[in-house]
mmCIF file of C-alpha atoms and ligand atoms in Angstrom:
data_model
loop_
_atom_site.group_PDB
_atom_site.id
_atom_site.type_symbol
_atom_site.label_atom_id
_atom_site.label_comp_id
_atom_site.label_asym_id
_atom_site.label_seq_id
_atom_site.Cartn_x
_atom_site.Cartn_y
_atom_site.Cartn_z
ATOM 1 C CA UNK A 1261 134.236 200.818 120.360
ATOM 2 C CA UNK A 1262 134.424 198.575 117.327
ATOM 3 C CA UNK A 1263 137.802 197.471 116.072
ATOM 4 C CA UNK A 1264 138.959 198.954 112.781
ATOM 5 C CA UNK A 1265 141.446 197.784 110.150
ATOM 6 C CA UNK A 1266 142.994 200.866 108.672
ATOM 7 C CA UNK A 1267 142.748 202.293 105.156
ATOM 8 C CA UNK A 1268 140.563 199.811 103.293
ATOM 9 C CA UNK A 1269 140.331 201.696 100.012
ATOM 10 C CA UNK A 1270 139.082 198.668 98.102
ATOM 11 C CA UNK A 1271 135.832 198.807 100.042
ATOM 12 C CA UNK A 1272 135.090 202.335 99.046
ATOM 13 C CA UNK A 1273 134.635 201.798 95.363
ATOM 14 C CA UNK A 1274 136.374 205.040 94.536
ATOM 15 C CA UNK A 1275 137.414 205.178 90.881
ATOM 16 C CA UNK A 1276 141.159 204.803 90.325
ATOM 17 C CA UNK A 1277 141.418 208.409 89.146
ATOM 18 C CA UNK A 1278 139.712 209.810 92.239
ATOM 19 C CA UNK A 1279 141.849 211.972 94.508
ATOM 20 C CA UNK A 1280 140.085 210.330 97.406
ATOM 21 C CA UNK A 1281 141.718 206.996 96.713
ATOM 22 C CA UNK A 1282 145.177 208.321 97.508
ATOM 23 C CA UNK A 1283 146.226 208.377 101.118
ATOM 24 C CA UNK A 1284 148.607 211.006 102.324
ATOM 25 C CA UNK A 1285 150.567 211.092 105.544
ATOM 26 C CA UNK A 1286 150.056 214.166 107.677
ATOM 27 C CA UNK A 1287 147.147 215.612 105.705
ATOM 28 C CA UNK A 1288 145.594 218.539 107.615
ATOM 29 C CA UNK A 1289 142.195 220.020 106.723
ATOM 30 C CA UNK A 1290 140.944 222.842 108.914
ATOM 31 C CA UNK A 1291 137.596 224.232 110.028
ATOM 32 C CA UNK A 1292 136.842 226.861 112.653
ATOM 33 C CA UNK A 1293 135.363 225.311 115.802
ATOM 34 C CA UNK A 1294 131.937 226.626 116.864
ATOM 35 C CA UNK A 1295 132.675 225.818 120.521
ATOM 36 C CA UNK A 1296 135.444 227.893 122.047
ATOM 37 C CA UNK A 1297 135.799 231.068 124.078
ATOM 38 C CA UNK A 1298 138.616 233.545 123.532
ATOM 39 C CA UNK A 1299 140.573 234.362 126.682
ATOM 40 C CA UNK A 1300 143.151 237.021 127.502
ATOM 41 C CA UNK A 1301 146.543 236.845 125.825
ATOM 42 C CA UNK A 1302 145.302 234.860 122.843
ATOM 43 C CA UNK A 1303 144.456 231.744 124.897
ATOM 44 C CA UNK A 1304 141.240 229.873 124.156
ATOM 45 C CA UNK A 1305 138.928 227.664 126.207
ATOM 46 C CA UNK A 1306 137.568 224.697 124.232
ATOM 47 C CA UNK A 1307 133.903 224.077 125.109
ATOM 48 C CA UNK A 1308 133.383 220.931 123.058
ATOM 49 C CA UNK A 1309 134.051 218.289 125.692
ATOM 50 C CA UNK A 1310 134.196 218.085 129.500
ATOM 51 C CA UNK A 1311 137.978 218.298 129.456
ATOM 52 C CA UNK A 1312 137.646 222.046 128.675
ATOM 53 C CA UNK A 1313 141.216 222.510 127.508
ATOM 54 C CA UNK A 1314 142.818 225.946 127.872
ATOM 55 C CA UNK A 1315 145.096 226.239 124.881
ATOM 56 C CA UNK A 1316 147.720 228.910 124.189
ATOM 57 C CA UNK A 1317 148.558 230.267 120.742
ATOM 58 C CA UNK A 1318 150.178 227.678 118.479
ATOM 59 C CA UNK A 1319 149.299 224.769 120.815
ATOM 60 C CA UNK A 1320 146.804 221.914 120.611
ATOM 61 C CA UNK A 1321 144.252 220.457 123.004
ATOM 62 C CA UNK A 1322 144.417 217.058 124.696
ATOM 63 C CA UNK A 1323 142.765 215.332 121.696
ATOM 64 C CA UNK A 1324 145.671 216.428 119.397
ATOM 65 C CA UNK A 1325 143.391 217.492 116.545
ATOM 66 C CA UNK A 1326 142.401 221.026 117.593
ATOM 67 C CA UNK A 1327 144.787 223.944 117.415
ATOM 68 C CA UNK A 1328 144.886 227.555 118.554
ATOM 69 C CA UNK A 1329 145.862 229.630 115.546
ATOM 70 C CA UNK A 1330 146.184 233.305 116.433
ATOM 71 C CA UNK A 1331 143.546 233.139 119.157
ATOM 72 C CA UNK A 1332 141.027 231.135 117.134
ATOM 73 C CA UNK A 1333 140.409 227.444 117.578
ATOM 74 C CA UNK A 1334 140.442 225.085 114.603
ATOM 75 C CA UNK A 1335 139.687 221.447 113.929
ATOM 76 C CA UNK A 1336 142.561 219.898 111.962
ATOM 77 C CA UNK A 1337 140.495 216.924 110.792
ATOM 78 C CA UNK A 1338 137.716 218.373 108.664
ATOM 79 C CA UNK A 1339 137.729 216.113 105.603
ATOM 80 C CA UNK A 1340 140.775 213.903 106.239
ATOM 81 C CA UNK A 1341 139.597 210.601 107.724
ATOM 82 C CA UNK A 1342 142.240 207.948 108.306
ATOM 83 C CA UNK A 1343 139.789 205.018 108.425
ATOM 84 C CA UNK A 1344 136.839 204.459 106.084
ATOM 85 C CA UNK A 1345 135.122 201.063 105.935
ATOM 86 C CA UNK A 1346 131.884 199.428 104.970
ATOM 87 C CA UNK A 1347 130.880 197.500 108.119
ATOM 88 C CA UNK A 1348 127.894 195.414 109.186
ATOM 89 C CA UNK A 1349 125.722 197.515 111.502
ATOM 90 C CA UNK A 1350 126.032 194.650 114.013
ATOM 91 C CA UNK A 1351 129.750 195.444 114.341
ATOM 92 C CA UNK A 1352 129.136 198.905 115.812
ATOM 93 C CA UNK A 1353 127.317 197.230 117.699
ATOM 94 C CA UNK A 1354 123.698 198.141 116.962
ATOM 95 C CA UNK A 1355 121.321 195.197 117.402
ATOM 96 C CA UNK A 1356 118.082 197.193 117.225
ATOM 97 C CA UNK A 1357 118.725 199.084 114.010
ATOM 98 C CA UNK A 1358 118.135 197.783 110.468
ATOM 99 C CA UNK A 1359 119.598 194.298 111.081
ATOM 100 C CA UNK A 1360 121.687 192.876 108.267
ATOM 101 C CA UNK A 1361 122.464 196.254 106.665
ATOM 102 C CA UNK A 1362 125.831 197.943 106.216
ATOM 103 C CA UNK A 1363 127.101 201.198 107.632
ATOM 104 C CA UNK A 1364 129.681 203.447 105.973
ATOM 105 C CA UNK A 1365 132.053 203.954 108.881
ATOM 106 C CA UNK A 1366 134.713 206.567 109.387
ATOM 107 C CA UNK A 1367 137.200 208.026 111.834
ATOM 108 C CA UNK A 1368 139.968 210.584 111.942
ATOM 109 C CA UNK A 1369 143.031 210.619 114.176
ATOM 110 C CA UNK A 1370 142.630 211.687 117.800
ATOM 111 C CA UNK A 1371 140.559 211.091 120.932
ATOM 112 C CA UNK A 1372 139.576 212.956 124.083
ATOM 113 C CA UNK A 1373 140.189 209.978 126.412
ATOM 114 C CA UNK A 1374 143.241 207.772 126.838
ATOM 115 C CA UNK A 1375 141.865 204.313 127.606
ATOM 116 C CA UNK A 1376 144.493 201.755 128.522
ATOM 117 C CA UNK A 1377 142.394 199.103 126.735
ATOM 118 C CA UNK A 1378 141.746 201.010 123.500
ATOM 119 C CA UNK A 1379 141.303 198.709 120.494
ATOM 120 C CA UNK A 1380 142.151 201.476 118.034
ATOM 121 C CA UNK A 1381 144.972 203.202 119.880
ATOM 122 C CA UNK A 1382 147.127 203.482 116.723
ATOM 123 C CA UNK A 1383 144.743 206.168 115.450
ATOM 124 C CA UNK A 1384 143.013 207.356 118.629
ATOM 125 C CA UNK A 1385 146.312 208.267 120.286
ATOM 126 C CA UNK A 1386 147.771 209.811 117.131
ATOM 127 C CA UNK A 1387 147.994 213.313 115.677
ATOM 128 C CA UNK A 1388 146.930 213.965 112.063
ATOM 129 C CA UNK A 1389 150.654 214.115 111.163
ATOM 130 C CA UNK A 1390 151.139 210.502 112.326
ATOM 131 C CA UNK A 1391 148.549 208.787 110.128
ATOM 132 C CA UNK A 1392 147.735 208.228 106.477
ATOM 133 C CA UNK A 1393 144.485 209.992 105.583
ATOM 134 C CA UNK A 1394 142.102 210.261 102.670
ATOM 135 C CA UNK A 1395 140.874 213.605 101.418
ATOM 136 C CA UNK A 1396 137.074 213.221 101.341
ATOM 137 C CA UNK A 1397 134.555 216.057 101.445
ATOM 138 C CA UNK A 1398 131.228 215.560 103.283
ATOM 139 C CA UNK A 1399 129.463 215.504 99.891
ATOM 140 C CA UNK A 1400 131.753 212.791 98.573
ATOM 141 C CA UNK A 1401 131.351 210.728 101.753
ATOM 142 C CA UNK A 1402 127.571 210.666 101.350
ATOM 143 C CA UNK A 1403 127.750 209.938 97.618
ATOM 144 C CA UNK A 1404 130.062 206.982 98.205
ATOM 145 C CA UNK A 1405 127.939 205.660 101.057
ATOM 146 C CA UNK A 1406 124.919 205.595 98.738
ATOM 147 C CA UNK A 1407 126.924 204.037 95.891
ATOM 148 C CA UNK A 1408 128.042 201.086 98.024
ATOM 149 C CA UNK A 1409 124.535 200.482 99.332
ATOM 150 C CA UNK A 1410 125.030 201.536 102.964
ATOM 151 C CA UNK A 1411 121.869 202.451 104.886
ATOM 152 C CA UNK A 1412 123.714 204.518 107.454
ATOM 153 C CA UNK A 1413 126.881 206.465 108.138
ATOM 154 C CA UNK A 1414 128.709 205.538 111.335
ATOM 155 C CA UNK A 1415 130.990 207.911 113.231
ATOM 156 C CA UNK A 1416 133.105 205.456 115.147
ATOM 157 C CA UNK A 1417 136.501 203.798 115.935
ATOM 158 C CA UNK A 1418 137.801 206.859 117.864
ATOM 159 C CA UNK A 1419 135.715 209.420 119.760
ATOM 160 C CA UNK A 1420 133.689 211.170 117.011
ATOM 161 C CA UNK A 1421 133.273 214.315 119.118
ATOM 162 C CA UNK A 1422 136.814 215.294 118.196
ATOM 163 C CA UNK A 1423 135.812 215.501 114.515
ATOM 164 C CA UNK A 1424 132.510 217.178 115.402
ATOM 165 C CA UNK A 1425 132.346 219.733 112.541
ATOM 166 C CA UNK A 1426 133.000 217.081 109.886
ATOM 167 C CA UNK A 1427 130.470 214.712 111.470
ATOM 168 C CA UNK A 1428 127.713 217.339 111.614
ATOM 169 C CA UNK A 1429 128.216 218.423 107.986
ATOM 170 C CA UNK A 1430 128.224 214.828 106.735
ATOM 171 C CA UNK A 1431 125.224 214.158 108.963
ATOM 172 C CA UNK A 1432 123.130 216.976 107.464
ATOM 173 C CA UNK A 1433 123.821 215.775 103.912
ATOM 174 C CA UNK A 1434 123.294 212.119 104.848
ATOM 175 C CA UNK A 1435 119.914 212.897 106.373
ATOM 176 C CA UNK A 1436 118.819 214.669 103.194
ATOM 177 C CA UNK A 1437 119.999 211.669 101.173
ATOM 178 C CA UNK A 1438 117.883 209.270 103.275
ATOM 179 C CA UNK A 1439 120.752 207.722 105.232
ATOM 180 C CA UNK A 1440 120.732 207.251 109.005
ATOM 181 C CA UNK A 1441 123.455 208.794 111.158
ATOM 182 C CA UNK A 1442 124.789 206.529 113.898
ATOM 183 C CA UNK A 1443 127.416 207.345 116.487
ATOM 184 C CA UNK A 1444 129.538 205.073 118.649
ATOM 185 C CA UNK A 1445 130.902 207.319 121.326
ATOM 186 C CA UNK A 1446 132.491 207.439 124.754
ATOM 187 C CA UNK A 1447 129.822 209.988 125.686
ATOM 188 C CA UNK A 1448 132.476 212.554 126.607
ATOM 189 C CA UNK A 1449 130.871 215.657 125.120
ATOM 190 C CA UNK A 1450 129.377 218.832 126.570
ATOM 191 C CA UNK A 1451 125.563 219.247 126.657
ATOM 192 C CA UNK A 1452 125.229 222.112 124.136
ATOM 193 C CA UNK A 1453 127.212 220.497 121.286
ATOM 194 C CA UNK A 1454 125.479 217.208 122.080
ATOM 195 C CA UNK A 1455 122.003 218.717 121.806
ATOM 196 C CA UNK A 1456 122.926 220.288 118.468
ATOM 197 C CA UNK A 1457 124.359 216.991 117.250
ATOM 198 C CA UNK A 1458 121.084 215.258 118.169
ATOM 199 C CA UNK A 1459 119.382 217.208 115.355
ATOM 200 C CA UNK A 1460 121.133 214.935 112.844
ATOM 201 C CA UNK A 1461 121.694 211.839 114.962
ATOM 202 C CA UNK A 1462 119.389 208.830 114.648
ATOM 203 C CA UNK A 1463 121.140 206.396 116.970
ATOM 204 C CA UNK A 1464 123.961 206.294 119.505
ATOM 205 C CA UNK A 1465 125.841 203.446 121.104
ATOM 206 C CA UNK A 1466 127.592 204.821 124.172
ATOM 207 C CA UNK A 1467 130.474 203.073 125.891
ATOM 208 C CA UNK A 1468 129.671 203.003 129.588
ATOM 209 C CA UNK A 1469 133.166 201.791 130.368
ATOM 210 C CA UNK A 1470 132.731 201.320 134.088
ATOM 211 C CA UNK A 1471 130.520 202.591 136.865
ATOM 212 C CA UNK A 1472 132.970 204.253 139.244
ATOM 213 C CA UNK A 1473 134.864 207.511 139.007
ATOM 214 C CA UNK A 1474 137.991 205.584 140.033
ATOM 215 C CA UNK A 1475 137.755 203.393 136.938
ATOM 216 C CA UNK A 1476 137.406 206.407 134.657
ATOM 217 C CA UNK A 1477 140.285 208.262 136.349
ATOM 218 C CA UNK A 1478 142.701 205.354 136.442
ATOM 219 C CA UNK A 1479 141.991 203.613 133.149
ATOM 220 C CA UNK A 1480 140.642 206.331 130.835
ATOM 221 C CA UNK A 1481 141.933 209.663 132.176
ATOM 222 C CA UNK A 1482 138.353 210.886 132.281
ATOM 223 C CA UNK A 1483 135.241 211.160 134.436
ATOM 224 C CA UNK A 1484 132.088 209.082 134.692
ATOM 225 C CA UNK A 1485 129.554 211.814 135.490
ATOM 226 C CA UNK A 1486 129.587 213.571 132.059
ATOM 227 C CA UNK A 1487 128.980 210.195 130.390
ATOM 228 C CA UNK A 1488 125.885 209.631 132.527
ATOM 229 C CA UNK A 1489 124.633 213.113 131.600
ATOM 230 C CA UNK A 1490 125.152 212.304 127.906
ATOM 231 C CA UNK A 1491 123.098 209.125 128.226
ATOM 232 C CA UNK A 1492 120.242 211.040 129.860
ATOM 233 C CA UNK A 1493 120.362 213.769 127.195
ATOM 234 C CA UNK A 1494 120.275 211.242 124.323
ATOM 235 C CA UNK A 1495 117.252 209.596 125.908
ATOM 236 C CA UNK A 1496 115.521 212.953 126.338
ATOM 237 C CA UNK A 1497 116.288 213.914 122.735
ATOM 238 C CA UNK A 1498 114.740 210.605 121.553
ATOM 239 C CA UNK A 1499 117.882 209.322 119.858
ATOM 240 C CA UNK A 1500 117.788 205.506 119.651
ATOM 241 C CA UNK A 1501 120.206 204.404 122.360
ATOM 242 C CA UNK A 1502 122.246 201.269 123.017
ATOM 243 C CA UNK A 1503 125.032 200.825 125.588
ATOM 244 C CA UNK A 1504 128.275 198.873 125.480
ATOM 245 C CA UNK A 1505 130.256 197.788 128.523
ATOM 246 C CA UNK A 1506 133.593 196.048 127.984
ATOM 247 C CA UNK A 1507 133.998 193.716 130.965
ATOM 248 C CA UNK A 1508 137.689 193.718 131.951
ATOM 249 C CA UNK A 1509 138.924 191.116 134.446
ATOM 250 C CA UNK A 1510 139.782 192.652 137.847
ATOM 251 C CA UNK A 1511 139.108 196.206 136.613
ATOM 252 C CA UNK A 1512 135.329 196.539 136.237
ATOM 253 C CA UNK A 1513 133.956 193.012 136.670
ATOM 254 C CA UNK A 1514 132.630 193.385 140.219
ATOM 255 C CA UNK A 1515 129.074 192.051 139.965
ATOM 256 C CA UNK A 1516 127.740 194.358 142.670
ATOM 257 C CA UNK A 1517 128.977 197.418 140.746
ATOM 258 C CA UNK A 1518 127.632 196.017 137.479
ATOM 259 C CA UNK A 1519 124.269 195.504 139.182
ATOM 260 C CA UNK A 1520 124.310 199.108 140.370
ATOM 261 C CA UNK A 1521 125.023 200.173 136.777
ATOM 262 C CA UNK A 1522 122.109 198.138 135.417
ATOM 263 C CA UNK A 1523 119.748 199.554 138.035
ATOM 264 C CA UNK A 1524 120.840 203.069 137.026
ATOM 265 C CA UNK A 1525 120.225 202.268 133.333
ATOM 266 C CA UNK A 1526 116.773 200.903 134.120
ATOM 267 C CA UNK A 1527 115.816 203.852 136.310
ATOM 268 C CA UNK A 1528 117.211 206.669 134.134
ATOM 269 C CA UNK A 1529 116.958 205.284 130.596
ATOM 270 C CA UNK A 1530 114.371 202.518 130.750
ATOM 271 C CA UNK A 1531 114.326 198.732 131.003
ATOM 272 C CA UNK A 1532 114.100 198.504 127.211
ATOM 273 C CA UNK A 1533 117.565 200.025 126.629
ATOM 274 C CA UNK A 1534 119.684 197.384 124.846
ATOM 275 C CA UNK A 1535 122.985 196.729 126.622
ATOM 276 C CA UNK A 1536 125.996 194.819 125.263
ATOM 277 C CA UNK A 1537 128.519 193.222 127.630
ATOM 278 C CA UNK A 1538 131.639 192.637 125.539
ATOM 279 C CA UNK A 1539 134.519 190.305 126.041
ATOM 280 C CA UNK A 1540 137.903 191.947 126.660
ATOM 281 C CA UNK A 1541 141.017 190.613 124.911
ATOM 282 C CA UNK A 1542 144.481 191.612 126.142
ATOM 283 C CA UNK A 1543 145.877 194.559 124.182
ATOM 284 C CA UNK A 1544 147.549 197.969 124.273
ATOM 285 C CA UNK A 1545 148.417 198.757 127.924
ATOM 286 C CA UNK A 1546 146.495 195.857 129.476
ATOM 287 C CA UNK A 1547 148.293 193.003 127.751
ATOM 288 C CA UNK A 1548 149.014 191.276 131.033
ATOM 289 C CA UNK A 1549 145.333 190.614 131.778
ATOM 290 C CA UNK A 1550 143.553 187.480 130.525
ATOM 291 C CA UNK A 1551 140.522 187.562 128.214
ATOM 292 C CA UNK A 1552 137.240 187.874 130.071
ATOM 293 C CA UNK A 1553 136.049 184.383 131.056
ATOM 294 C CA UNK A 1554 132.809 183.474 129.302
ATOM 295 C CA UNK A 1555 131.374 182.564 132.720
ATOM 296 C CA UNK A 1556 131.936 186.165 133.922
ATOM 297 C CA UNK A 1557 129.968 187.517 130.968
ATOM 298 C CA UNK A 1558 127.191 185.021 131.557
ATOM 299 C CA UNK A 1559 126.998 185.941 135.253
ATOM 300 C CA UNK A 1560 126.935 189.630 134.300
ATOM 301 C CA UNK A 1561 124.101 188.993 131.853
ATOM 302 C CA UNK A 1562 122.145 187.081 134.504
ATOM 303 C CA UNK A 1563 122.557 189.978 136.951
ATOM 304 C CA UNK A 1564 121.437 192.477 134.290
ATOM 305 C CA UNK A 1565 118.341 190.413 133.487
ATOM 306 C CA UNK A 1566 117.576 190.055 137.204
ATOM 307 C CA UNK A 1567 117.422 193.858 137.505
ATOM 308 C CA UNK A 1568 114.725 193.934 134.840
ATOM 309 C CA UNK A 1569 116.745 194.993 131.787
ATOM 310 C CA UNK A 1570 115.040 193.437 128.793
ATOM 311 C CA UNK A 1571 117.644 193.278 126.025
ATOM 312 C CA UNK A 1572 120.988 192.080 127.365
ATOM 313 C CA UNK A 1573 123.633 190.886 124.898
ATOM 314 C CA UNK A 1574 127.052 189.295 125.113
ATOM 315 C CA UNK A 1575 129.563 190.559 122.539
ATOM 316 C CA UNK A 1576 132.861 189.312 121.073
ATOM 317 C CA UNK A 1577 131.882 185.654 121.460
ATOM 318 C CA UNK A 1578 130.508 184.675 118.027
ATOM 319 C CA UNK A 1579 127.899 181.953 118.236
ATOM 320 C CA UNK A 1580 126.907 182.616 121.843
ATOM 321 C CA UNK A 1581 123.165 182.361 122.436
ATOM 322 C CA UNK A 1582 123.147 185.849 123.989
ATOM 323 C CA UNK A 1583 123.863 187.394 120.580
ATOM 324 C CA UNK A 1584 120.219 186.758 119.690
ATOM 325 C CA UNK A 1585 117.300 189.043 120.490
ATOM 326 C CA UNK A 1586 114.540 187.510 122.596
ATOM 327 C CA UNK A 1587 111.092 188.995 123.104
ATOM 328 C CA UNK A 1588 110.870 189.994 126.798
ATOM 329 C CA UNK A 1589 107.153 189.102 126.866
ATOM 330 C CA UNK A 1590 106.813 185.707 125.140
ATOM 331 C CA UNK A 1591 110.569 184.838 125.438
ATOM 332 C CA UNK A 1592 110.795 183.631 121.821
ATOM 333 C CA UNK A 1593 113.861 184.384 119.708
ATOM 334 C CA UNK A 1594 112.966 187.187 117.297
ATOM 335 C CA UNK A 1595 116.364 188.012 115.729
ATOM 336 C CA UNK A 1596 118.952 185.291 115.253
ATOM 337 C CA UNK A 1597 122.635 186.274 114.998
ATOM 338 C CA UNK A 1598 125.963 184.515 114.639
ATOM 339 C CA UNK A 1599 128.719 187.080 114.844
ATOM 340 C CA UNK A 1600 127.774 189.682 112.244
ATOM 341 C CA UNK A 1601 125.550 187.255 110.298
ATOM 342 C CA UNK A 1602 121.793 187.586 110.601
ATOM 343 C CA UNK A 1603 119.573 184.503 110.501
ATOM 344 C CA UNK A 1604 115.831 184.427 111.052
ATOM 345 C CA UNK A 1605 113.969 187.619 111.878
ATOM 346 C CA UNK A 1606 110.512 187.420 113.436
ATOM 347 C CA UNK A 1607 109.443 191.037 113.561
ATOM 348 C CA UNK A 1608 106.355 192.609 112.050
ATOM 349 C CA UNK A 1609 106.335 196.404 111.788
ATOM 350 C CA UNK A 1610 108.616 196.729 114.819
ATOM 351 C CA UNK A 1611 106.651 194.229 116.929
ATOM 352 C CA UNK A 1612 107.369 190.687 118.044
ATOM 353 C CA UNK A 1613 106.183 188.410 115.260
ATOM 354 C CA UNK A 1614 104.789 185.943 117.842
ATOM 355 C CA UNK A 1615 103.049 188.012 120.517
ATOM 356 C CA UNK A 1616 102.948 191.553 119.078
ATOM 357 C CA UNK A 1617 105.004 193.269 121.788
ATOM 358 C CA UNK A 1618 106.596 196.481 120.422
ATOM 359 C CA UNK A 1619 110.408 196.100 120.251
ATOM 360 C CA UNK A 1620 112.411 199.340 120.595
ATOM 361 C CA UNK A 1621 114.623 200.263 117.656
ATOM 362 C CA UNK A 1622 114.714 201.527 114.098
ATOM 363 C CA UNK A 1623 113.391 198.740 111.932
ATOM 364 C CA UNK A 1624 112.414 200.387 108.647
HETATM 365 S S1 LIG B 2606 137.577 218.478 122.293
HETATM 366 FE FE1 LIG B 2606 139.808 218.230 122.451
HETATM 367 S S2 LIG B 2606 140.581 220.312 122.753
HETATM 368 FE FE2 LIG B 2606 138.389 220.390 123.156
HETATM 369 S S3 LIG B 2606 138.218 220.130 125.383
HETATM 370 FE FE3 LIG B 2606 138.015 218.097 124.453
HETATM 371 S S4 LIG B 2606 140.079 217.249 124.462
HETATM 372 FE FE4 LIG B 2606 140.287 219.444 124.801
#
């Protein structure tokens, strides 16, 4: 999940008189959830994510941004994002999607996991009352994205599933306006809302945080199996898919497990699925661990390539050779990157500019 600096109004280009420029602490904007079942005694069952919270009247679910009001379930973050930025698409990270373009990126408070290594915990582990938010309608979000020259809208920083209604409504308008919709997610969403989301989604980068249930239980308070189902569904629905794995020393850096993960990706999603192995830096609840050694990331990449995966990247080490895209057939470098900067591109109509091999992605 890409790191966000909060409340960058200057990037939005909102006029000084616009209401949207003013942030307000504790702003709540509601919308009825399409995914809940009413139970006896006014309780509800939330059907949006695998956590399936049972919530009594007046209470909220685990993600802190959904509330039972008189037996009906409401999102509290429809139109009140707390982070809005214009980011390079490479930051999401998407390496096979319109390289060198910008993505209008947003998040609200809340999340449906509690990762001990979260980069954005100040907003992901917050309630709407705890953060400063903008008031921005879906229409205004799309208008501003076009005005600042973004080619896509990114739902990111926290788990976008928790602001599902807002995301879908922005997504429908963005699609009509010729913008792509891209989603960086933990993959923790139920199949029906996911399939409906796929109608507006062009691309997804899913955090495959580890490859054991133990890792998900102990470090994220979640489960691995729903994430694997999400990956398979996205593939089936033909959403452009990339994967990110943050390699954390002593927690998920066992090369045999990483190999198993790569073999699963190859078998279930295809050898041409781009995968990003990112460097961990000590933060939040894992401050006592060291940063991931570069050698660990390089060994991980070598293992991934040995399994047959074709596009294997190393992230969070600007200037590393493995930030570049290489053609798996002729081995030439076809997209050059340094951090978020793009250098030479040798692609012609989505094919390697040297040997003509089709390269998966969204290139035009
Ligand atoms: S979306 Fe939120 S309220 Fe609904 S099941 Fe997931 S964590 Fe619980």
